[in-house]
Each structure stands twice: as structure tokens, then as C-alpha cells.
Coordinates of C-alpha atoms and ligand atoms in Angstrom, one line a residue:
M8 CA 104.0 56.7 97.0
S9 CA 100.4 57.5 96.2
R10 CA 99.4 60.8 94.7
A11 CA 97.0 61.5 97.6
A12 CA 99.8 61.0 100.0
D13 CA 102.0 63.4 97.9
Q14 CA 99.3 66.0 97.9
A15 CA 98.7 65.8 101.7
V16 CA 102.1 67.5 102.4
P17 CA 102.2 71.2 101.6
V18 CA 105.2 72.2 99.7
V19 CA 106.8 75.3 101.2
T20 CA 108.5 77.9 98.9
L21 CA 111.7 79.0 100.7
E22 CA 113.5 82.4 100.3
H23 CA 116.9 84.0 100.6
F24 CA 117.7 86.3 103.6
I25 CA 119.3 89.5 102.5
D26 CA 119.7 92.9 104.4
G27 CA 117.5 91.7 107.2
Q28 CA 114.6 90.7 104.9
P29 CA 113.3 87.5 103.2
V30 CA 113.9 87.8 99.5
G31 CA 111.9 85.5 97.2
G32 CA 113.2 83.8 94.1
A33 CA 110.4 84.8 91.8
G34 CA 111.3 84.3 88.1
G35 CA 114.4 82.3 88.9
Q36 CA 115.3 78.6 89.3
F37 CA 114.3 76.4 92.1
G38 CA 115.4 73.1 93.5
D39 CA 113.5 70.4 95.4
V40 CA 114.1 69.7 99.1
F41 CA 113.0 66.3 100.3
D42 CA 112.0 64.7 103.6
P43 CA 114.5 61.8 103.5
A44 CA 112.2 59.8 105.8
T45 CA 109.3 59.7 103.3
G46 CA 111.0 60.6 100.0
R47 CA 108.5 63.4 99.4
V48 CA 109.3 66.9 98.3
T49 CA 108.6 69.3 101.2
A50 CA 110.0 72.6 100.0
R51 CA 111.3 74.4 96.9
V52 CA 114.5 76.3 97.4
P53 CA 115.3 79.3 95.1
L54 CA 118.7 79.0 93.4
A55 CA 120.3 82.5 93.3
D56 CA 121.7 83.8 90.2
A57 CA 124.8 86.0 90.0
D58 CA 122.9 89.3 90.4
L59 CA 121.0 88.2 93.4
T60 CA 124.3 86.9 95.1
R61 CA 125.9 90.3 94.4
Q62 CA 123.0 91.9 96.1
A63 CA 123.8 89.9 99.2
V64 CA 127.5 91.0 99.0
T65 CA 126.3 94.6 98.6
A66 CA 124.2 94.3 101.7
A67 CA 127.2 92.8 103.7
A68 CA 129.6 95.5 102.3
R69 CA 127.2 98.3 103.3
A70 CA 126.8 96.9 106.8
L71 CA 130.5 96.5 107.3
P72 CA 131.6 99.9 108.5
G73 CA 128.9 100.1 111.2
W74 CA 129.4 96.6 112.5
S75 CA 133.2 96.6 112.4
S76 CA 133.3 99.7 114.4
T77 CA 130.8 98.4 117.0
T78 CA 132.8 97.6 120.1
S79 CA 133.7 94.0 120.6
L80 CA 131.9 94.0 123.9
R81 CA 128.6 94.9 122.1
R82 CA 129.2 92.3 119.4
A83 CA 129.7 89.8 122.2
R84 CA 126.4 90.8 123.7
V85 CA 124.6 90.0 120.5
M86 CA 126.2 86.6 120.6
F87 CA 125.1 86.1 124.3
R88 CA 121.5 86.8 123.2
F89 CA 121.9 84.5 120.1
R90 CA 123.1 81.8 122.4
E91 CA 120.0 82.1 124.6
L92 CA 117.8 82.0 121.6
L93 CA 119.6 78.9 120.3
E94 CA 119.0 77.2 123.6
N95 CA 115.3 78.2 123.8
N96 CA 114.8 77.1 120.2
A97 CA 117.1 74.0 120.1
D98 CA 114.2 71.6 119.8
E99 CA 112.6 73.4 116.8
L100 CA 116.0 73.8 115.1
A101 CA 116.7 70.1 115.6
R102 CA 113.3 69.2 114.1
I103 CA 114.0 71.4 111.0
I104 CA 117.4 69.7 110.6
S105 CA 115.9 66.2 110.9
S106 CA 113.1 67.1 108.5
E107 CA 115.5 67.8 105.6
H108 CA 118.6 65.8 106.5
G109 CA 116.9 62.8 108.1
K110 CA 119.2 62.4 111.1
L111 CA 117.6 61.3 114.5
H112 CA 116.2 64.1 116.7
D113 CA 118.7 63.6 119.5
D114 CA 121.6 63.5 116.9
A115 CA 120.3 66.9 115.5
L116 CA 120.1 68.2 119.1
G117 CA 123.7 67.2 119.5
E118 CA 124.6 69.2 116.3
V119 CA 122.8 72.2 117.7
T120 CA 124.8 72.0 121.0
R121 CA 128.1 71.7 119.2
G122 CA 127.3 74.8 117.1
M123 CA 126.1 76.6 120.2
E124 CA 129.5 75.9 121.9
V125 CA 131.2 78.0 119.2
V126 CA 128.8 80.8 120.0
E127 CA 129.8 80.4 123.7
F128 CA 133.4 80.6 122.7
V129 CA 132.9 83.9 120.9
C130 CA 131.0 85.4 123.8
G131 CA 134.6 86.0 125.1
I132 CA 135.8 87.7 122.0
P133 CA 137.0 90.9 123.7
Q134 CA 139.6 88.8 125.4
M135 CA 140.8 87.2 122.2
L136 CA 141.0 90.4 120.3
K137 CA 143.4 91.9 122.8
G138 CA 146.6 92.9 121.0
E139 CA 150.2 92.8 122.2
F140 CA 152.2 95.9 123.3
S141 CA 155.9 96.4 123.7
E142 CA 157.2 99.6 125.3
N143 CA 160.5 101.0 124.2
V144 CA 161.3 98.6 121.3
G145 CA 163.7 101.4 120.3
T146 CA 164.6 104.6 122.2
H147 CA 161.2 106.4 122.8
I148 CA 159.6 104.0 120.4
D149 CA 156.6 101.8 121.3
S150 CA 155.1 99.0 119.1
W151 CA 151.9 97.1 119.3
S152 CA 149.9 94.6 117.3
L153 CA 146.2 94.5 116.8
R154 CA 143.7 92.3 115.0
Q155 CA 141.1 93.9 112.7
P156 CA 138.3 92.3 110.7
V157 CA 138.9 91.0 107.2
G158 CA 135.7 92.5 105.8
V159 CA 132.9 90.6 104.0
C160 CA 133.3 86.9 104.6
A161 CA 131.5 84.1 102.8
G162 CA 130.7 80.6 104.0
I163 CA 129.8 77.7 101.7
T164 CA 128.5 74.7 103.7
P165 CA 127.6 71.0 103.2
F166 CA 124.4 69.1 103.8
N167 CA 125.5 66.9 106.6
F168 CA 125.6 69.5 109.4
P169 CA 123.2 72.2 108.2
A170 CA 123.4 74.2 111.5
M171 CA 126.7 73.2 113.1
V172 CA 129.0 73.8 110.2
P173 CA 127.7 77.3 109.5
M174 CA 128.1 77.9 113.2
W175 CA 131.8 76.8 112.9
M176 CA 132.2 79.9 110.8
F177 CA 129.8 82.9 111.2
P178 CA 129.8 83.3 115.1
V179 CA 133.6 83.8 114.9
A180 CA 133.5 86.0 111.8
L181 CA 130.7 88.2 113.2
A182 CA 132.2 88.5 116.7
C183 CA 135.5 89.6 115.1
G184 CA 133.6 92.4 113.3
N185 CA 133.1 91.0 109.8
T186 CA 129.9 90.8 107.9
F187 CA 128.9 87.5 106.3
V188 CA 127.2 85.8 103.4
L189 CA 126.3 82.2 103.9
K190 CA 125.5 79.8 101.0
P191 CA 124.1 76.7 102.7
S192 CA 123.6 73.3 101.1
E193 CA 120.6 73.4 98.7
K194 CA 119.7 70.0 100.0
D195 CA 118.8 71.3 103.5
P196 CA 118.6 75.0 103.6
S197 CA 115.9 75.7 106.2
A198 CA 118.3 75.5 109.2
A199 CA 120.4 78.4 107.9
L200 CA 117.2 80.6 107.3
F201 CA 116.1 79.8 110.9
L202 CA 119.5 80.8 112.3
A203 CA 119.3 84.1 110.3
R204 CA 116.0 84.9 112.0
L205 CA 117.4 84.1 115.4
L206 CA 120.4 86.4 114.8
Q207 CA 118.1 89.2 113.8
E208 CA 116.0 88.6 117.0
A209 CA 119.3 88.8 119.0
G210 CA 119.8 92.3 117.7
L211 CA 122.2 91.8 114.8
P212 CA 121.8 94.8 112.4
A213 CA 120.4 94.2 109.0
G214 CA 123.0 93.2 106.4
V215 CA 125.6 91.9 108.8
F216 CA 124.4 88.3 108.2
N217 CA 122.9 87.1 104.8
V218 CA 121.8 83.8 103.5
V219 CA 121.9 83.1 99.7
N220 CA 120.5 79.8 98.6
G221 CA 121.8 78.3 95.5
A222 CA 124.5 76.2 93.8
R223 CA 127.5 76.9 91.6
E224 CA 126.4 80.2 90.1
A225 CA 126.0 81.7 93.5
V226 CA 129.3 80.2 94.8
D227 CA 131.3 81.6 91.9
V228 CA 130.3 85.1 92.7
L229 CA 131.4 84.6 96.3
L230 CA 134.8 83.3 95.1
T231 CA 135.4 86.1 92.6
D232 CA 133.7 89.3 93.8
P233 CA 136.5 91.7 94.9
R234 CA 134.4 92.9 97.9
V235 CA 134.7 89.4 99.6
G236 CA 137.8 89.1 101.7
A237 CA 137.7 85.6 103.0
V238 CA 136.0 82.4 102.0
S239 CA 135.3 79.4 104.4
F240 CA 134.2 76.2 102.8
V241 CA 133.3 72.7 104.1
G242 CA 132.3 69.9 101.7
S243 CA 133.8 67.3 99.4
T244 CA 137.4 67.4 98.3
P245 CA 137.1 68.1 94.6
V246 CA 134.8 71.1 95.3
A247 CA 137.2 72.2 98.3
E248 CA 140.1 72.2 95.9
Y249 CA 138.1 74.2 93.3
I250 CA 137.1 76.7 96.0
Y251 CA 140.6 77.0 97.3
T252 CA 142.3 77.6 94.0
T253 CA 139.6 79.9 92.5
A254 CA 139.2 82.1 95.6
S255 CA 142.9 82.3 96.3
A256 CA 143.5 83.3 92.7
H257 CA 141.1 86.2 93.4
G258 CA 143.2 87.4 96.3
K259 CA 141.1 86.0 99.1
R260 CA 142.1 84.1 102.2
V261 CA 140.6 80.6 102.1
Q262 CA 140.0 77.7 104.4
A263 CA 138.5 74.8 102.5
L264 CA 137.8 71.6 104.4
G265 CA 137.2 68.5 102.3
G266 CA 136.4 64.9 102.5
A267 CA 137.6 62.1 104.7
K268 CA 138.3 58.4 105.2
N269 CA 138.8 58.2 108.9
H270 CA 140.7 55.2 110.2
M271 CA 140.4 53.6 113.6
V272 CA 143.2 51.3 114.5
I273 CA 142.4 48.5 116.9
M274 CA 145.3 47.0 118.7
P275 CA 145.0 43.4 120.0
D276 CA 145.3 44.6 123.6
A277 CA 142.3 46.9 123.2
D278 CA 139.1 46.1 125.1
M279 CA 137.2 44.6 122.2
D280 CA 133.7 45.3 123.4
Q281 CA 134.6 48.9 124.0
A282 CA 136.2 49.2 120.5
A283 CA 133.2 47.5 118.8
N284 CA 130.7 49.8 120.6
A285 CA 132.8 52.8 119.8
L286 CA 132.9 51.7 116.1
M287 CA 129.1 51.3 116.0
G288 CA 128.5 54.9 117.0
A289 CA 131.3 56.3 114.8
A290 CA 130.5 54.3 111.7
Y291 CA 126.7 54.2 111.7
G292 CA 125.7 57.3 113.7
S293 CA 124.0 59.8 111.3
A294 CA 124.0 56.9 108.7
G295 CA 127.8 57.5 108.3
E296 CA 127.2 60.9 106.8
R297 CA 129.7 62.6 109.1
C298 CA 133.1 64.0 108.0
M299 CA 134.4 62.5 111.3
A300 CA 132.7 59.1 110.9
I301 CA 135.0 56.1 111.1
S302 CA 134.7 54.4 107.7
A303 CA 137.9 52.2 107.9
A304 CA 138.7 50.0 110.8
V305 CA 142.3 48.7 110.8
A306 CA 142.6 45.6 112.9
V307 CA 146.1 44.7 114.1
G308 CA 147.1 41.1 114.5
E309 CA 144.6 38.9 116.2
A310 CA 142.2 41.8 116.8
G311 CA 140.6 41.1 113.4
D312 CA 138.6 38.0 114.2
R313 CA 137.4 39.2 117.6
L314 CA 136.4 42.6 116.3
I315 CA 134.2 41.1 113.5
E316 CA 132.7 38.7 116.0
A317 CA 131.7 41.5 118.3
L318 CA 130.7 44.0 115.6
A319 CA 128.6 41.9 113.1
P320 CA 125.7 41.1 115.3
M321 CA 125.4 44.7 116.4
V322 CA 125.3 45.9 112.8
R323 CA 122.7 43.3 111.9
D324 CA 120.5 44.4 114.8
L325 CA 120.7 48.2 114.0
V326 CA 117.2 49.7 114.2
I327 CA 116.6 51.9 111.1
G328 CA 113.8 54.4 111.0
P329 CA 112.7 58.0 110.9
A330 CA 113.9 60.9 113.2
S331 CA 110.5 60.7 115.0
S332 CA 111.0 57.1 116.0
K333 CA 111.8 56.5 119.7
T334 CA 113.7 53.3 118.9
A335 CA 115.6 54.0 115.7
Q336 CA 119.4 54.1 115.9
M337 CA 120.0 55.2 112.3
G338 CA 117.9 57.4 110.0
P339 CA 117.8 57.6 106.2
L340 CA 120.3 58.9 103.8
V341 CA 119.9 62.5 102.5
T342 CA 118.7 62.0 99.0
R343 CA 117.6 59.2 96.6
E344 CA 120.8 59.9 94.5
H345 CA 123.1 59.6 97.5
L346 CA 121.4 56.4 98.6
A347 CA 121.9 54.9 95.0
K348 CA 125.6 56.0 95.1
V349 CA 126.2 54.3 98.5
R350 CA 124.4 51.1 97.4
E351 CA 126.6 51.1 94.2
Y352 CA 129.7 51.2 96.4
V353 CA 128.4 48.1 98.3
D354 CA 127.9 46.4 94.9
L355 CA 131.4 47.4 93.9
G356 CA 133.0 46.1 97.1
V357 CA 131.5 42.6 96.4
T358 CA 132.9 42.8 92.8
E359 CA 136.3 43.9 94.1
G360 CA 136.4 40.7 96.2
A361 CA 135.9 42.1 99.8
T362 CA 133.9 39.9 102.1
L363 CA 130.5 41.4 102.8
V364 CA 130.0 40.3 106.4
V365 CA 126.8 42.2 106.9
D366 CA 124.7 43.3 103.9
G367 CA 122.3 46.1 104.8
R368 CA 121.1 46.8 101.3
N369 CA 117.7 45.4 102.1
A370 CA 117.6 45.6 105.8
P371 CA 114.2 46.0 107.4
V372 CA 113.1 49.6 108.1
E373 CA 110.6 51.0 110.6
G374 CA 109.7 54.0 108.3
E375 CA 107.9 54.5 105.0
A376 CA 108.8 52.6 102.0
G377 CA 109.6 55.8 100.0
G378 CA 112.2 56.9 102.5
F379 CA 116.0 56.9 101.5
Y380 CA 116.9 54.0 103.8
M381 CA 119.5 51.3 103.9
G382 CA 121.0 49.2 106.7
G383 CA 124.5 49.1 108.0
C384 CA 127.1 47.2 105.9
V385 CA 130.5 45.7 107.0
F386 CA 133.2 44.6 104.6
D387 CA 136.0 42.4 105.9
H388 CA 139.4 41.6 104.2
V389 CA 139.4 44.9 102.4
T390 CA 142.7 45.7 100.8
E391 CA 144.5 48.9 100.0
G392 CA 143.9 48.9 96.3
M393 CA 140.1 48.6 96.5
R394 CA 138.1 51.7 95.7
I395 CA 135.8 51.0 98.6
Y396 CA 138.8 51.7 100.7
R397 CA 140.4 54.5 98.7
E398 CA 137.2 56.6 98.1
E399 CA 134.9 58.3 100.5
I400 CA 131.5 56.5 100.5
F401 CA 129.8 58.8 103.1
G402 CA 127.2 56.2 104.1
P403 CA 126.7 53.4 106.6
V404 CA 129.5 51.2 105.2
L405 CA 132.4 50.2 107.2
V406 CA 135.5 48.6 105.7
V407 CA 137.8 46.4 107.8
L408 CA 141.5 45.9 106.9
R409 CA 143.8 43.6 108.6
V410 CA 147.5 44.3 109.3
D411 CA 150.3 42.6 111.3
D412 CA 151.5 45.4 113.5
L413 CA 151.2 49.1 114.5
E414 CA 153.8 50.3 112.0
S415 CA 151.8 48.7 109.1
A416 CA 148.7 50.3 110.4
L417 CA 150.4 53.7 110.6
R418 CA 151.7 53.4 107.0
L419 CA 148.2 52.6 105.8
V420 CA 146.7 55.7 107.5
N421 CA 149.5 57.9 106.4
D422 CA 149.5 56.7 102.8
H423 CA 145.8 57.5 102.4
E424 CA 144.8 60.7 100.4
F425 CA 142.7 62.0 103.3
G426 CA 143.9 63.0 106.8
N427 CA 140.9 64.4 108.7
G428 CA 140.4 62.4 111.9
T429 CA 141.8 59.1 113.2
A430 CA 141.8 57.1 116.4
I431 CA 143.7 54.2 118.1
F432 CA 142.1 51.8 120.5
T433 CA 144.7 50.3 122.8
A434 CA 145.6 49.7 126.5
D435 CA 149.3 50.3 125.8
G436 CA 150.6 53.8 126.4
R437 CA 153.6 53.2 124.1
S438 CA 151.4 52.3 121.1
A439 CA 149.2 55.3 121.8
R440 CA 152.2 57.6 122.1
R441 CA 153.8 56.3 118.9
F442 CA 150.5 56.6 117.0
V443 CA 149.8 60.2 118.2
H444 CA 153.3 61.2 117.2
A445 CA 153.6 59.6 113.8
V446 CA 150.1 59.7 112.4
E447 CA 149.3 62.2 109.6
A448 CA 145.9 63.5 110.5
G449 CA 144.6 66.7 111.9
M450 CA 142.5 65.3 114.8
V451 CA 143.6 62.2 116.7
G452 CA 141.7 60.1 119.3
V453 CA 143.1 57.7 121.8
N454 CA 140.3 55.4 122.8
V455 CA 138.0 58.2 121.6
P456 CA 136.5 57.2 118.2
I457 CA 135.4 60.7 117.0
P458 CA 138.0 63.2 118.3
V459 CA 136.1 66.4 117.3
P460 CA 137.9 69.3 119.0
M461 CA 135.8 71.5 121.3
A462 CA 134.9 75.1 120.1
F463 CA 137.9 76.5 122.1
H464 CA 140.3 74.4 120.1
S465 CA 140.4 74.4 116.3
F466 CA 138.9 71.8 113.9
G467 CA 140.7 70.7 110.7
G468 CA 142.4 67.9 108.8
W469 CA 145.6 67.4 106.9
K470 CA 146.5 66.4 103.4
R471 CA 143.5 66.5 101.0
S472 CA 141.1 67.0 103.9
L473 CA 141.9 70.7 104.2
F474 CA 143.2 73.3 101.7
G475 CA 144.7 76.3 103.4
P476 CA 146.8 76.8 106.5
L477 CA 144.2 77.5 109.2
H478 CA 141.6 75.3 110.8
V479 CA 138.0 76.5 111.8
H480 CA 136.8 77.9 115.1
G481 CA 138.9 78.2 118.2
P482 CA 142.2 80.3 118.0
D483 CA 142.7 79.5 114.3
G484 CA 139.2 80.8 113.5
V485 CA 140.0 84.1 115.2
R486 CA 143.2 84.3 113.2
F487 CA 141.4 83.5 110.0
Y488 CA 138.7 86.2 110.5
T489 CA 141.2 88.9 111.5
R490 CA 144.1 90.7 109.9
L491 CA 147.1 91.5 112.0
K492 CA 148.4 95.0 112.0
T493 CA 151.6 96.0 113.8
V494 CA 152.2 99.7 114.7
T495 CA 155.5 101.3 115.5
A496 CA 155.3 104.9 116.9
R497 CA 157.1 107.7 118.5
W498 CA 156.1 111.3 119.3
P499 CA 157.5 114.1 117.1
D500 CA 159.4 115.8 119.9
Q501 CA 161.4 112.6 120.4
S502 CA 162.0 112.0 116.7
P503 CA 165.4 112.7 114.9
T504 CA 165.8 116.0 113.3
R505 CA 168.0 115.0 110.4
A506 CA 167.5 112.5 107.6
E507 CA 168.8 108.9 108.1
Y508 CA 169.7 106.9 105.0
T509 CA 170.7 103.6 106.5
M510 CA 168.4 100.7 107.3
P511 CA 166.8 101.8 110.6
T512 CA 167.8 99.7 113.6
M513 CA 166.2 100.1 117.0
K514 CA 168.7 102.0 119.2
Ligands
LIG608 P1 129.5 69.1 98.4 O1 131.0 69.4 98.1 O2 128.7 68.5 97.3 O3 128.7 70.5 98.7 C1 129.3 71.5 99.6 C2 128.8 72.8 99.2 O4 129.4 73.2 98.0 C3 127.3 73.0 99.0 O5 126.9 74.2 99.5 C4 127.1 72.9 97.5 O6 126.0 73.7 97.0 C5 128.4 73.5 97.0 N1 128.9 72.9 95.7 C6 128.7 71.6 95.3 N2 129.3 71.5 94.1 C7 129.8 72.7 93.7 C8 130.5 73.2 92.6 N3 130.8 72.4 91.6 N4 131.0 74.4 92.5 C9 130.7 75.3 93.6 N5 130.0 74.9 94.7 C10 129.6 73.6 94.8 O7 129.4 68.3 99.8 P2 128.1 67.7 100.5 O8 127.7 66.5 99.7 O9 127.1 68.8 100.7 O10 128.7 67.3 101.9 C11 129.4 66.1 102.0 C12 130.9 66.2 101.9 O11 131.3 67.2 102.8 C13 131.7 65.0 102.2 O12 132.7 64.9 101.4 C14 132.2 65.3 103.7 O13 133.3 64.6 104.1 C15 132.5 66.7 103.6 N6 132.5 67.3 104.9 C16 133.7 67.6 105.4 C17 133.8 68.2 106.7 C18 135.2 68.5 107.2 O14 135.2 69.1 108.3 N7 136.3 68.2 106.6 C19 132.7 68.5 107.4 C20 131.4 68.1 106.9 C21 131.3 67.5 105.6

């Protein structure tokens, strides 16, 4: 990259968003934000220290009494307006996502839509907050249950869906009457700041939604400050485990979604063209940087040779280029470091003895030489003990394992550390039914490669892909962001007039 080219791009200095105001990071630390398509620094992001993070929690705590006592109908109306603004600004938001993440424009638009669906879901929040009422649970006694907000909630989110993953969290939290502090990924923070401005335009009062940029120092405040009641996290498994144990130990409810190695089982009776096409999108869409990407294909019986035959030419022909390209099918990886890590995994796979059927390490690229690009890779004859199978690579690298039958495929999936999503491709209903019943994963597809639940269902994995009992958005999201209260009441003139010393039973 030439110095002249470097100087041609203005470097923007980003801010935090606290109490309805942009707050600068003067005097503090900053991190670089890159355009992955060019490799150039485009922004500097302030990294909040503990004091600044506490300032955001204070703003959220101050806004809580007003917002939590606003009627659910009024809160829903803010969400209706936010939804309109999202739709009107979808293109701009997608452009912002692509400029820091690298994903293709249409893929970024898809991310915006999936986030918007959560907003649509919470436009009906009054219906979901309706309690339960039982008349006469005892003589002259009524009982009812209601859901109340948890308080100040925090969200800590990953780089790979800088708009959608925050929107898995804050629309539900806000609609339920909570206030929120979001700590987005420091790799692509601009989408979160854009969302904060749209929420403000939608009429959300100051302090109800705050964005703190930063890294571990900011996160540690959110995990330990006694004013934070709930923490939602999405990211890698080691960090998810740390978030879960630390925030739980500080008395907070936590949902911490971690990493994945999603398996797709291909039965010999599957339509092989369909399966191969499904695998292409699922393994290489968004350069494999999706928590629901398929990164392990398990070919059963004679499916193996046919699958590789159908898949390999398509992977070789993948068009790689920037988000702005009309023809690209796959964009760059997010950072130079991540690209280097993914390439190291490809080197490792070769050393481990897997067959590298397609080597995308030096694939031709439409974009600039400085961009963080690599092509798609396929390994065949991968075995269970190999690190390229056991570990999450989070790049455009698909590993193919071969097994004799469905039970062996199931054992493989179930023995893996992660259990986020999985899929089976088959024409046989019995195989599909057996798989759905016995597989240990939170989200299962039958001839659907990426079974991401819609906003009105809940999203989450099993095993070390999720720490905590509740999934995100949908009914579990409402449960997570509300506390249940059950009331038992009678009027004084119908109450007993003498003391009772035995365990009360409802008569
Ligand atoms: P990451 O774990 O590195 O970072 C996630 C968030 O945690 C970021 O905001 C980051 O600033 C913060 N963080 C990082 N290290 C920390 C530390 N030591 N202490 C406190 N906070 C820390 O994840 P990433 O690289 O941004 O995202 C990719 C990962 O996210 C992959 O593992 C992917 O599978 C996972 N992911 C999972 C899901 C899911 O639904 N299960 C969805 C999206 C992404």
C-alpha cells in the first residue's frame, strides 16, 4: 500500500454514545478500525476505561425508573418507529457493516433484515407481558403472576454480526422496560453507533440505550457493577465462559453464547446437487465468519465421493472480492490477524494429514492487494482427532469427514465440544426423524443448512456453545429480560381474625 493511497482515506475518530450524547475518548486509548477490503485504517475507536463505562451504567440506571414505568404500549410505539427507520436506512446501515466487517452488501442487508425481525417481534410486547390470573386459589384469595423488567442490562457482542447480534438483545430488553448498555466489538463499532442514533430519532429517551466502545476493561465493569442486573454475551467460547462465571458470581443473570463447529450430515439418499449448493452458501457465505456456518460436512457411506465431486469445482470457482463488487460471492476476512490465523489452520490441516482438495490460500481476488482475502478451502478425509476438526476456525475452510452410517454420524456430532446448529440432508423421513430426536444441538435443520430460528422463536446452542439456561430473542428473550412476580391477595374483611400457626394451605 502506498503512502499516498493511505493518506487519501480520511480516518474518522469515533465516540461513545452515553445519555443521549456522543462522548469522545479524549485522553484515553484508541484502537484501529480497518476496511478489510483494502487493509487500510478507516477509523479510530475509543477504548473506554472503567470510569467511562460506569458513567454509561449511571446514565442507564438514572433512565430506568422513567422508562420501566412507561406503558408497554408506548414502548412498543418507539419500536414501531425504530423499525420504520431501520427499513428506511437499511442500505446505509448495510454499507457501514460492510465497510468495517467486509461482508458483501446483500449479505449485510440480510443481517439488517434479520435484526429488524426482532424489532417487529417486540412491537407486540404488550401481548407478551400479559400475566396470568387465577381467581379463588383459596377461599376469597386471588393470585396472579406478572413480569417486570430486570433493570440495567448489558450486551457484549462479536464482530461478525455488528447490527444483528445487538438487535437479538436490546429491542427485547428495551421493550420489556429495561435500560441498556451495549459494548460492541471494537473491530466494527460503527453499526452500533448508527443504531443508537436511530433509536434516539425514534423517540427513545436519553440514557435508555448507551453504547460504550472498548475491550476487556469496559467489559469487566459491566460484569461486576452491582447496578447491572443482566448480561447478554455473544462471542467465542473462552470469553463466553469467562463472562458467564464472572457475571454469575456477581449475582447477575447471564446468557453467554459461544463458538461453534456446525456439522451437516449428508446421507447417501440426499440430492447431491442440492446438498452441495446448500454447503456452498453455508460454508463460504460471509467468508465462513458466521456462528451458524457449516464448517464440518459428515458424508455417510457413498455420499463422500459424490459430494466432493460436486463441491470441489464450485469452491474453486468462488468469486472473491469487495462488498462493492457486483459479482463477488465472498468478501475478505475481518482483520489481518484473523486472516493469518485461518491460513495457519490450513497449513496445520496439511501437516495433520488431511487431503487439501481445494487450496484457496492464494486464490485470485478481484479486490485490492492489501485486503484481507483468501479463497475457499476444502479438506477431505479429516478425522476426529485433528485440530482442524476439533477447533473453530471461523473462516472459509470446510472439513469433510466420512462415516459408514447415520449412527456414526450422530456420535460424531454429539461427541463434539460445541452444539450450536446442525443439519441433515436426506430424502428419508426415518433418518431425519432419528437425527432430530437424538442430535445434541440447539438448532437443527432438515434439508435446511443454516437453521437460524426466526425472531419469534429463540436462538441458542447446547453444550459449550451456550452458557446459561435461556436462548436469545423470542419467548426466551422475554423471559430473560423480565423477572416473574407472583402475587397472592385477599381483602381485609375476608381475612381470618385469629393467628394461624400451621403451614397455610388454600381452603
Ligand atoms: P470474541 O469472543 O473475541 O469477542 C466478543 C466480544 O467480547 C467483543 O465485544 C470483545 O471486545 C469482547 N472480548 C474479547 N475478549 C475479551 C476478554 N478477554 N474479556 C472480556 N471481553 C472480551 O469474539 P469475536 O471474534 O468478536 O466473534 C467471533 C466468535 O463469536 C466466534 O467464536 C463465533 O462462533 C462467535 N459467535 C457466536 C454466536 C452464537 O450465536 N453462538 C454468534 C456470533 C458469533
